[in-house]
PDB file of N, CA, C and O in Angstrom:
ATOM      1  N   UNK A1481      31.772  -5.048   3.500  1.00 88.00           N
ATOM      2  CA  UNK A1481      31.311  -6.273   2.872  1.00 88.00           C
ATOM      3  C   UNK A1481      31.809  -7.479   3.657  1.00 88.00           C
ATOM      4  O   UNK A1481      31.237  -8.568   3.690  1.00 88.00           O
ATOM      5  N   UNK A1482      33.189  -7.096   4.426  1.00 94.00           N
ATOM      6  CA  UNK A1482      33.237  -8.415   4.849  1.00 94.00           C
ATOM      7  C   UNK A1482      33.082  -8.675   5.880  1.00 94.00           C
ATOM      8  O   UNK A1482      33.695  -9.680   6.241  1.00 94.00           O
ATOM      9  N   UNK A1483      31.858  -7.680   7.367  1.00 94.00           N
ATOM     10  CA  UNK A1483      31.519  -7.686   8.301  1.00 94.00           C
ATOM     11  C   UNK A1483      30.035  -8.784   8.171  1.00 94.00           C
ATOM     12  O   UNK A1483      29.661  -9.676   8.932  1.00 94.00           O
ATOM     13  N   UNK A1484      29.197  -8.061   6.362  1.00 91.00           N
ATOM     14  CA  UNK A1484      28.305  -9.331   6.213  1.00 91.00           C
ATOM     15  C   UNK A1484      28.109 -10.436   5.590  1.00 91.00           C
ATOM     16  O   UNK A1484      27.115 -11.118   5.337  1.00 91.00           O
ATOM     17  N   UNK A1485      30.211 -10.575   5.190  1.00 92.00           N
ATOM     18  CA  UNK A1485      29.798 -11.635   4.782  1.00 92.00           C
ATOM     19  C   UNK A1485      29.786 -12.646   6.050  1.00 92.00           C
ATOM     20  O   UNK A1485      28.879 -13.475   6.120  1.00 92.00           O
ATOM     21  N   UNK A1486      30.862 -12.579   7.130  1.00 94.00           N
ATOM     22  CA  UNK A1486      30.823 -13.055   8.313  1.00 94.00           C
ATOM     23  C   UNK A1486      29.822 -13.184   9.321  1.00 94.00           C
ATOM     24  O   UNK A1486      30.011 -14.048  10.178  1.00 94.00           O
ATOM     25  N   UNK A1487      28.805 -12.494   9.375  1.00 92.00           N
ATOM     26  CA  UNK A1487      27.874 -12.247   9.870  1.00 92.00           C
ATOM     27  C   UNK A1487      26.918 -12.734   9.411  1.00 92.00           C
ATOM     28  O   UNK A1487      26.199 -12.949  10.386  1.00 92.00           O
ATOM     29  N   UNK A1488      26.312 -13.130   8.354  1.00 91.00           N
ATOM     30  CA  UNK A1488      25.349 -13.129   7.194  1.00 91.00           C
ATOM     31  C   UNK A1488      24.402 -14.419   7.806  1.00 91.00           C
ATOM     32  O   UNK A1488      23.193 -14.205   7.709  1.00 91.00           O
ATOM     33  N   UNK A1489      24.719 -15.506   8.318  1.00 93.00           N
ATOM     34  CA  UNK A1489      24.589 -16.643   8.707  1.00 93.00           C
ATOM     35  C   UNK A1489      23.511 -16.569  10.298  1.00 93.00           C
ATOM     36  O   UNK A1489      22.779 -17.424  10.797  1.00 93.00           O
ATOM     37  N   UNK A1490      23.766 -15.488  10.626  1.00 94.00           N
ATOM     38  CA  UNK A1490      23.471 -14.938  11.827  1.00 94.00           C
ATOM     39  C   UNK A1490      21.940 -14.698  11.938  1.00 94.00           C
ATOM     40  O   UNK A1490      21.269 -14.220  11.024  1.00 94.00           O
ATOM     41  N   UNK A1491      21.272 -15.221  13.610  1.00 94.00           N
ATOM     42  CA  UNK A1491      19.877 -15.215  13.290  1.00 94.00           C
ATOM     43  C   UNK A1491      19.606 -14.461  14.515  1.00 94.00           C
ATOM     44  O   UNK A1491      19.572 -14.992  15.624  1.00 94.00           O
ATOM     45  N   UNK A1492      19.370 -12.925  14.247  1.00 93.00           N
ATOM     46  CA  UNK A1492      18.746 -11.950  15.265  1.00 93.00           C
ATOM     47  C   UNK A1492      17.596 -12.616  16.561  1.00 93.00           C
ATOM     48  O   UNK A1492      16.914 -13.637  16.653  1.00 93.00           O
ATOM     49  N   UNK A1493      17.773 -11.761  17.177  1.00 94.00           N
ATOM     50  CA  UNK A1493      16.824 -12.556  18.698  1.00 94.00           C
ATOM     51  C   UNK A1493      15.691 -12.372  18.379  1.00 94.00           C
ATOM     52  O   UNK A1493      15.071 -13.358  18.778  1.00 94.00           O
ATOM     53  N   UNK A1494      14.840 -11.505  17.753  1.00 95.00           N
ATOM     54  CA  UNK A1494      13.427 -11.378  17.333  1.00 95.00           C
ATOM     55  C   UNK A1494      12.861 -12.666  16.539  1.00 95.00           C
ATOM     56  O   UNK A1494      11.871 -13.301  16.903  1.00 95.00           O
ATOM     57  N   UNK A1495      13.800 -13.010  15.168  1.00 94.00           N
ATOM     58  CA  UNK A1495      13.274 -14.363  14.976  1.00 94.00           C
ATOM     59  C   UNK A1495      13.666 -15.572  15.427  1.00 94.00           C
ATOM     60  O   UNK A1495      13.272 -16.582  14.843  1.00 94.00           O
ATOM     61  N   UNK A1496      14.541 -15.660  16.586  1.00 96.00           N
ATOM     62  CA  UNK A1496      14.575 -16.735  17.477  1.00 96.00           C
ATOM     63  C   UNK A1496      13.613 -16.738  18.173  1.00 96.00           C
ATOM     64  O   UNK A1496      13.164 -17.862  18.394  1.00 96.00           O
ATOM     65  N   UNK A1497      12.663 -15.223  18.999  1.00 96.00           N
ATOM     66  CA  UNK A1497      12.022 -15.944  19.571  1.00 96.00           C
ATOM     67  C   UNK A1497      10.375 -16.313  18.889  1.00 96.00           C
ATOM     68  O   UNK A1497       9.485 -16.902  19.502  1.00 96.00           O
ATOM     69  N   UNK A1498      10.283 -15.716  17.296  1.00 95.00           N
ATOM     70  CA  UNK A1498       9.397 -16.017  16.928  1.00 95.00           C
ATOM     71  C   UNK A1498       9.231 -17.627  16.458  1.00 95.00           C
ATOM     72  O   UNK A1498       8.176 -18.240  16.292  1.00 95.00           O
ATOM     73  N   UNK A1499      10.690 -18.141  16.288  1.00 95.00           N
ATOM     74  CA  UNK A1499      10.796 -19.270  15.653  1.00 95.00           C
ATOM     75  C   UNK A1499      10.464 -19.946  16.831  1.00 95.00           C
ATOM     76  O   UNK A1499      10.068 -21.099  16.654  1.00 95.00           O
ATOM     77  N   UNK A1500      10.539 -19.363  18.516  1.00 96.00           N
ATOM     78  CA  UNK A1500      10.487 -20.704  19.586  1.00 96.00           C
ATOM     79  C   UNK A1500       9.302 -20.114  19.903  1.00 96.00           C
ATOM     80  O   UNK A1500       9.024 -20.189  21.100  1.00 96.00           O
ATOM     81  N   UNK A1501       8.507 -19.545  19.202  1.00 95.00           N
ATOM     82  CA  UNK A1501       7.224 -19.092  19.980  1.00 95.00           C
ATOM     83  C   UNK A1501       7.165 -18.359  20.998  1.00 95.00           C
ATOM     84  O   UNK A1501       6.089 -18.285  21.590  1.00 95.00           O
ATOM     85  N   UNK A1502       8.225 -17.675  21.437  1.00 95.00           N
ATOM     86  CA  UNK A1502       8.436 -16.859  22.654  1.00 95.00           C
ATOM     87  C   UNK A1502       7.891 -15.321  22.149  1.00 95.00           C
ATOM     88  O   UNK A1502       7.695 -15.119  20.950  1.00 95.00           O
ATOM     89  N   UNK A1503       7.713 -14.482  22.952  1.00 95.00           N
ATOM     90  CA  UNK A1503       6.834 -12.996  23.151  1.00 95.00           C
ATOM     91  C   UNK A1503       8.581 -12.433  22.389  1.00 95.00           C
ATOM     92  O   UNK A1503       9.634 -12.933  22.782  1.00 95.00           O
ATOM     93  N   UNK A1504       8.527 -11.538  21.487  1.00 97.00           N
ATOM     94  CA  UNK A1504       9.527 -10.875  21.370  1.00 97.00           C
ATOM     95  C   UNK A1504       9.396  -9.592  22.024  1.00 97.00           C
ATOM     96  O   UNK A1504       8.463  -9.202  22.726  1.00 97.00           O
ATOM     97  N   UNK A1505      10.746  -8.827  21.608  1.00 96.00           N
ATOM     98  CA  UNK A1505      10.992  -7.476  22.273  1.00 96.00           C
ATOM     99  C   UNK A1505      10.422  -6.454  21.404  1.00 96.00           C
ATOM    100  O   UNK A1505      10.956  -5.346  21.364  1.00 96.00           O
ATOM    101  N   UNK A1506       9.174  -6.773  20.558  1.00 97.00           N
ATOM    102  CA  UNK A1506       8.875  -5.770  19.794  1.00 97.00           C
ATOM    103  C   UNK A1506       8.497  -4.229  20.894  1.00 97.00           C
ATOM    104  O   UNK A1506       8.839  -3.067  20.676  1.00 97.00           O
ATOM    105  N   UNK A1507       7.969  -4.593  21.665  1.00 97.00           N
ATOM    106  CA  UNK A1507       6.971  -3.806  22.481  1.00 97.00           C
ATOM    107  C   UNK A1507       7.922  -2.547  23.282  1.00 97.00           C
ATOM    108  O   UNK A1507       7.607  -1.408  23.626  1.00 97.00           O
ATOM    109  N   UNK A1508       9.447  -3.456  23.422  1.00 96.00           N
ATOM    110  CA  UNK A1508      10.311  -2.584  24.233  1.00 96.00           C
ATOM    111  C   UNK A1508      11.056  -1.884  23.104  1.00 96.00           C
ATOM    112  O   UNK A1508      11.220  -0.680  23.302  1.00 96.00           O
ATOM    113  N   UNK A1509      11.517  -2.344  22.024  1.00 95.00           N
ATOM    114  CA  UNK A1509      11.807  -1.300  21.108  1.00 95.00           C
ATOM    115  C   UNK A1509      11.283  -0.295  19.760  1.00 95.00           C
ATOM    116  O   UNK A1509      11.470   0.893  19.494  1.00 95.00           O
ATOM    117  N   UNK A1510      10.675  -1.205  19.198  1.00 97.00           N
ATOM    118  CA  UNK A1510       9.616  -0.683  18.126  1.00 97.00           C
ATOM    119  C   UNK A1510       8.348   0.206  19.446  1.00 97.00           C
ATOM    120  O   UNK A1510       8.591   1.272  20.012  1.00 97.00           O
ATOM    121  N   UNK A1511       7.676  -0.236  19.539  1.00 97.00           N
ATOM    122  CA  UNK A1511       6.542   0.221  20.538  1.00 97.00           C
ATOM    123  C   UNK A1511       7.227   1.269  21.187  1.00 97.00           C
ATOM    124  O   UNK A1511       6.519   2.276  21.154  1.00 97.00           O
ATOM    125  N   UNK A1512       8.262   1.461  21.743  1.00 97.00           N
ATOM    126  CA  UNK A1512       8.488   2.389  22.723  1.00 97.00           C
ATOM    127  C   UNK A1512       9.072   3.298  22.036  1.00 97.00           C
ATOM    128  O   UNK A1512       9.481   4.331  22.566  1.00 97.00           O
ATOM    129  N   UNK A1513       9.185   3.067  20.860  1.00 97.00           N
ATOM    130  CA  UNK A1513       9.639   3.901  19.386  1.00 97.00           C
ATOM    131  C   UNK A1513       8.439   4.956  18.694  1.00 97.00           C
ATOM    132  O   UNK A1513       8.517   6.135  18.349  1.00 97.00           O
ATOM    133  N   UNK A1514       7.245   3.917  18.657  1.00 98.00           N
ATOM    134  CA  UNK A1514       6.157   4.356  17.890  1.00 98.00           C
ATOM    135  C   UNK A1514       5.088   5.501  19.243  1.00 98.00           C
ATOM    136  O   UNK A1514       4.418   6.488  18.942  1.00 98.00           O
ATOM    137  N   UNK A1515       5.271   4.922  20.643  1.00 98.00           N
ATOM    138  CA  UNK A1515       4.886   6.023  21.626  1.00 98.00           C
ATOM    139  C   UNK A1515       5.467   6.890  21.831  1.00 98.00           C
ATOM    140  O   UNK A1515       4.824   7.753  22.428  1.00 98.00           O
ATOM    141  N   UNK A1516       7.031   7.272  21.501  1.00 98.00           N
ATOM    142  CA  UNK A1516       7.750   8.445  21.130  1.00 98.00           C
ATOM    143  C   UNK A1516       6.959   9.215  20.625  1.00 98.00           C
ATOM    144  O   UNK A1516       6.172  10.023  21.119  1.00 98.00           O
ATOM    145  N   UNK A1517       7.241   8.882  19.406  1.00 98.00           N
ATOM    146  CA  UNK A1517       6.754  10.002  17.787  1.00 98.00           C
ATOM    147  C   UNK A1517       5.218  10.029  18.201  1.00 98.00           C
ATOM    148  O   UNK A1517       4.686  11.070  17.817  1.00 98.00           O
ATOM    149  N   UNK A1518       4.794   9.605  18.536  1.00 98.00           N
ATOM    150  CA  UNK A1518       3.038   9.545  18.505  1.00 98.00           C
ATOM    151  C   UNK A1518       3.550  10.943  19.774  1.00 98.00           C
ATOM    152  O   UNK A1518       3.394  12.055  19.269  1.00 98.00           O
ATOM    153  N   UNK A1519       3.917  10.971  20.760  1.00 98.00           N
ATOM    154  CA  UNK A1519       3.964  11.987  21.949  1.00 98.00           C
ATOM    155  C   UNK A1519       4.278  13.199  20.881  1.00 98.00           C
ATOM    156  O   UNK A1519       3.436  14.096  20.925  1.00 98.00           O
ATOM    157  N   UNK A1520       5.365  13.390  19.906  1.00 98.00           N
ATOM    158  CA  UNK A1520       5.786  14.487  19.473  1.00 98.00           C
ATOM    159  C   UNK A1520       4.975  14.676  18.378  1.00 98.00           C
ATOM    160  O   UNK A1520       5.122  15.678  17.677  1.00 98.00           O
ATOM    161  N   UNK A1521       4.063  13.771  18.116  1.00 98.00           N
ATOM    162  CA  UNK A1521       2.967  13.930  16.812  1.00 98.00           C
ATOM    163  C   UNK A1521       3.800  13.614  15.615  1.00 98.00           C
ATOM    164  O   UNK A1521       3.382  14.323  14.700  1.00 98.00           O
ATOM    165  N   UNK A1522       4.804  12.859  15.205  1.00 98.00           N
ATOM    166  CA  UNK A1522       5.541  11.926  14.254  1.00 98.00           C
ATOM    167  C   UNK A1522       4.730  10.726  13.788  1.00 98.00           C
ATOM    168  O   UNK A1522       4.177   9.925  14.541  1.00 98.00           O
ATOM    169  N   UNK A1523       4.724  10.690  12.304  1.00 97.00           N
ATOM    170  CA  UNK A1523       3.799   9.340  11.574  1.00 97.00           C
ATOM    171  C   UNK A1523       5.254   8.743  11.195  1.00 97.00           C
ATOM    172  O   UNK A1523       6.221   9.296  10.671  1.00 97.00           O
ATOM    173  N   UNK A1524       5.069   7.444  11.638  1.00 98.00           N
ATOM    174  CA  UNK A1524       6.432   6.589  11.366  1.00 98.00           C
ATOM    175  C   UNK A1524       5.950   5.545  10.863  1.00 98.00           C
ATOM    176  O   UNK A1524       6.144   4.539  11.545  1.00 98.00           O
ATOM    177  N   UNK A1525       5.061   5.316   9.363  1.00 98.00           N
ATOM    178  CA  UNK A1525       4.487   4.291   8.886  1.00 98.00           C
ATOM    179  C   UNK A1525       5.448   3.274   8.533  1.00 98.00           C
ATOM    180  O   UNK A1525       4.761   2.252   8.513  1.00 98.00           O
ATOM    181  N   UNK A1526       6.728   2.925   8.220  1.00 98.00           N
ATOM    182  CA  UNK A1526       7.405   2.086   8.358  1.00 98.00           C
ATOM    183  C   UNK A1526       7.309   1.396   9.768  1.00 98.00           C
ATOM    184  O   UNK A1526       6.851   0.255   9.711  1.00 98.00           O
ATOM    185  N   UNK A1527       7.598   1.786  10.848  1.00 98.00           N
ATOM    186  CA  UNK A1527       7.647   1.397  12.127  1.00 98.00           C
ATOM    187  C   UNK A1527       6.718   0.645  12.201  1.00 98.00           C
ATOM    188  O   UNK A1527       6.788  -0.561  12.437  1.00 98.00           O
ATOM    189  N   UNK A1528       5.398   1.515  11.937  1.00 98.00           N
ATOM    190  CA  UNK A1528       4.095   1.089  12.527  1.00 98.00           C
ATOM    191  C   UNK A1528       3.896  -0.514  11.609  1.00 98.00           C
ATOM    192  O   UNK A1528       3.608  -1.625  12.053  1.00 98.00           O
ATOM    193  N   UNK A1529       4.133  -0.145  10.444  1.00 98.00           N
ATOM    194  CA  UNK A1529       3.719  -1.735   9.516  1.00 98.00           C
ATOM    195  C   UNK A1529       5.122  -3.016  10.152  1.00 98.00           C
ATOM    196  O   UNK A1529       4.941  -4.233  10.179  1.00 98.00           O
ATOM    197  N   UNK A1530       6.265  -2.399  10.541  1.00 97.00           N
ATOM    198  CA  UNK A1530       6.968  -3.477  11.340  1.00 97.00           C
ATOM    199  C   UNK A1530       6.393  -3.643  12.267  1.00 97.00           C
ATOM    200  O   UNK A1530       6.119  -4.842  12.206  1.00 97.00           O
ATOM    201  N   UNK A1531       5.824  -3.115  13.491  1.00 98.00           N
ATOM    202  CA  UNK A1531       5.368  -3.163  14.705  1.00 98.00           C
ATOM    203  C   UNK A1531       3.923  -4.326  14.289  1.00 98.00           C
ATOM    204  O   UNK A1531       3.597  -5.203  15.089  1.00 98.00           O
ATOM    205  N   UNK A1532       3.367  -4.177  13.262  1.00 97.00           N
ATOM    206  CA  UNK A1532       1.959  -4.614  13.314  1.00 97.00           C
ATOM    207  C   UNK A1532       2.120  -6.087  12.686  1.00 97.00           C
ATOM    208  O   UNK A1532       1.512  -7.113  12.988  1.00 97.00           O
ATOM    209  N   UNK A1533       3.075  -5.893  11.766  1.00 97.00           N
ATOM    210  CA  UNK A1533       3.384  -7.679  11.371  1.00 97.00           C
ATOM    211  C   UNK A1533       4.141  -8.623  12.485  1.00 97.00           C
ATOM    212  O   UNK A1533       3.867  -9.778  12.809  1.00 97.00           O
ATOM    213  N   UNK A1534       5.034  -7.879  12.898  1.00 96.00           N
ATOM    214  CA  UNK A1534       5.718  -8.999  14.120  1.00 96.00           C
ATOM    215  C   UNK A1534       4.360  -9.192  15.489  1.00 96.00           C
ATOM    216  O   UNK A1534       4.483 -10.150  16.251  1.00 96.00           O
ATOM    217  N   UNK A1535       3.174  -8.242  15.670  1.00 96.00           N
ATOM    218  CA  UNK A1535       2.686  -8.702  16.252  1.00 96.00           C
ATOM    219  C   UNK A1535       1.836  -9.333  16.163  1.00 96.00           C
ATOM    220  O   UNK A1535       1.280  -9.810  17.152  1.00 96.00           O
ATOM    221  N   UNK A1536       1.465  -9.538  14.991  1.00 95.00           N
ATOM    222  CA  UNK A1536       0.725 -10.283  13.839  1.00 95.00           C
ATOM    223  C   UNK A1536       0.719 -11.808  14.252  1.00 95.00           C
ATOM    224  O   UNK A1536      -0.161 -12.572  14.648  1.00 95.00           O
ATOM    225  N   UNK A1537       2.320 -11.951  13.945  1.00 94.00           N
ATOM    226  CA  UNK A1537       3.035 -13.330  13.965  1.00 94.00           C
ATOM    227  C   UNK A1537       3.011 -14.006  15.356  1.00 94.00           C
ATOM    228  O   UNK A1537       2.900 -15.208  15.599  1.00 94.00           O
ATOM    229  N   UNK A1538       3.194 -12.517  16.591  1.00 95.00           N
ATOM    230  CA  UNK A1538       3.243 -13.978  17.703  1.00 95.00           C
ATOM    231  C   UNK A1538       1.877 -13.814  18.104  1.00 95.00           C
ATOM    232  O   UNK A1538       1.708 -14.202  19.260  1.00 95.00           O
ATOM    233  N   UNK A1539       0.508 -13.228  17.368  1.00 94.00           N
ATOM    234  CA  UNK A1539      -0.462 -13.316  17.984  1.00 94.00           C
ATOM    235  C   UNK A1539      -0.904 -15.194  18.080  1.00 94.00           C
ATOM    236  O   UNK A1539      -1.376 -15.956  18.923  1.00 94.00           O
ATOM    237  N   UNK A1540      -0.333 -15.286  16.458  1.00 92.00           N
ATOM    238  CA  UNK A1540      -0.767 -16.882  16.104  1.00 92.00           C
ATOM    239  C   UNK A1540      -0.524 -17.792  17.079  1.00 92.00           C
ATOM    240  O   UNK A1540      -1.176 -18.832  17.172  1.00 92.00           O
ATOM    241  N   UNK A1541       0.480 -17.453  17.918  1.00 92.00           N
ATOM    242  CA  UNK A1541       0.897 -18.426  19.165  1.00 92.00           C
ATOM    243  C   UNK A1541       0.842 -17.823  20.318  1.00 92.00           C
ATOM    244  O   UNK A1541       0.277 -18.475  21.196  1.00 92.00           O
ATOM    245  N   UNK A1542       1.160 -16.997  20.554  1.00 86.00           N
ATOM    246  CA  UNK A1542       0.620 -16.325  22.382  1.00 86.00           C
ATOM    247  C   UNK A1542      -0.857 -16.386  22.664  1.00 86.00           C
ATOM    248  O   UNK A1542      -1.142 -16.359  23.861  1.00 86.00           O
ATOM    249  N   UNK A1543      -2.064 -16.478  21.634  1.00 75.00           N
ATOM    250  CA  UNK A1543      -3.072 -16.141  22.129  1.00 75.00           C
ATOM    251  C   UNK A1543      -3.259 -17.765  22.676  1.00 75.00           C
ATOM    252  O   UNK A1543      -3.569 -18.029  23.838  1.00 75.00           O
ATOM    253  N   UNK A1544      -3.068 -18.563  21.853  1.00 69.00           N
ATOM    254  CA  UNK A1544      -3.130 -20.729  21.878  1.00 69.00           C
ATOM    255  C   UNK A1544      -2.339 -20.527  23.164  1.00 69.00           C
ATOM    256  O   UNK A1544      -3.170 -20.229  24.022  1.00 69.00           O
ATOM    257  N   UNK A1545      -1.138 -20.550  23.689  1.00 69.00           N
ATOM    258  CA  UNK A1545      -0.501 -20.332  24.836  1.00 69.00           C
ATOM    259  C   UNK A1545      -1.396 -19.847  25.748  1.00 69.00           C
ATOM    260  O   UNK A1545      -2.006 -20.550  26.554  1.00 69.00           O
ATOM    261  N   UNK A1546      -1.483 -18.730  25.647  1.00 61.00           N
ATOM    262  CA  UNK A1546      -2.745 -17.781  26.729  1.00 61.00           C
ATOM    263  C   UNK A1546      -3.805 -18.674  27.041  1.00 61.00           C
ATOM    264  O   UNK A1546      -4.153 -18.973  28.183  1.00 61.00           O
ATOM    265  N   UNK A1547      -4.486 -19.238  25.597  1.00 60.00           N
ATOM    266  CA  UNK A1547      -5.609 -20.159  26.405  1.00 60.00           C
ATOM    267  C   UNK A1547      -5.419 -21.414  27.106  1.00 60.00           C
ATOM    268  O   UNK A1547      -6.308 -21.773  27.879  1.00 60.00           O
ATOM    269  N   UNK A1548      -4.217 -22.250  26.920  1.00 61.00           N
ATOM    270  CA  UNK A1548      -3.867 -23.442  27.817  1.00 61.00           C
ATOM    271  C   UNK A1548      -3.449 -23.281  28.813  1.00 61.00           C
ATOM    272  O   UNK A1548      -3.663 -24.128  29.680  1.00 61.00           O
ATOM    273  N   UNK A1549      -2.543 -21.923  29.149  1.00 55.00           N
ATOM    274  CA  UNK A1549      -2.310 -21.789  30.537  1.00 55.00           C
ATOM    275  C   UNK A1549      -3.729 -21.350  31.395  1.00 55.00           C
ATOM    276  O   UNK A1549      -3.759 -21.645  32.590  1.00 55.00           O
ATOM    277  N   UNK A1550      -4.665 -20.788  30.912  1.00 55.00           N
ATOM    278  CA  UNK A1550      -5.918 -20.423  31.592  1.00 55.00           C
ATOM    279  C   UNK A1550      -6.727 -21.618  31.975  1.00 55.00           C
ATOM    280  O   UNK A1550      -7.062 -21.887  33.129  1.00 55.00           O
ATOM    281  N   UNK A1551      -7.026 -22.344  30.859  1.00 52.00           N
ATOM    282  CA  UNK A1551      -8.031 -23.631  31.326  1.00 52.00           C
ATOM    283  C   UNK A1551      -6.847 -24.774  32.563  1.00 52.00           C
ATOM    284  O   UNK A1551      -7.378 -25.779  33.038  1.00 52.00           O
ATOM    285  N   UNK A1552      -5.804 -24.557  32.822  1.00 49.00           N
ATOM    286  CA  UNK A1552      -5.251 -25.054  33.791  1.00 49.00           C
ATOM    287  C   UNK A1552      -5.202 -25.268  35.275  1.00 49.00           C
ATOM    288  O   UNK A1552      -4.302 -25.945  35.772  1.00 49.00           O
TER     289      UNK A1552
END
């Protein structure tokens, strides 16, 4: 208890970089999680519904990004 209470305040790198609009590491850990089990034939529907909302979230801003760096 008192690792979270010290800790508790604390803001993981995934929603830092969703909060700065940056690409997170879903892809290198979740993703490379969910192409595991998919190789050994494993359904990891938790994973998959984390994997699909965080990419959900930075679609809203990587794709707007994607198109201003193109028309440049």
């Amino acid at each position: 208890i008192g690792t979270a209470k010290a800790t508790g305040d604390n803001v993981n790198s995934m929603l830092q970089d969703i909060r700065a609009r940056k690409r997170t590491e879903i892809d290198y850990l979740t993703g490379a999680v969910l192409k595991i089990a998919e190789d050994l034939g494993l359904d990891l529907p938790a994973s998959q519904t984390v994997y699909a909302l965080v990419k959900a979230l930075e679609s809203r801003y990587i794709e707007s990004q994607d198109d201003q760096v193109s028309t440049v």
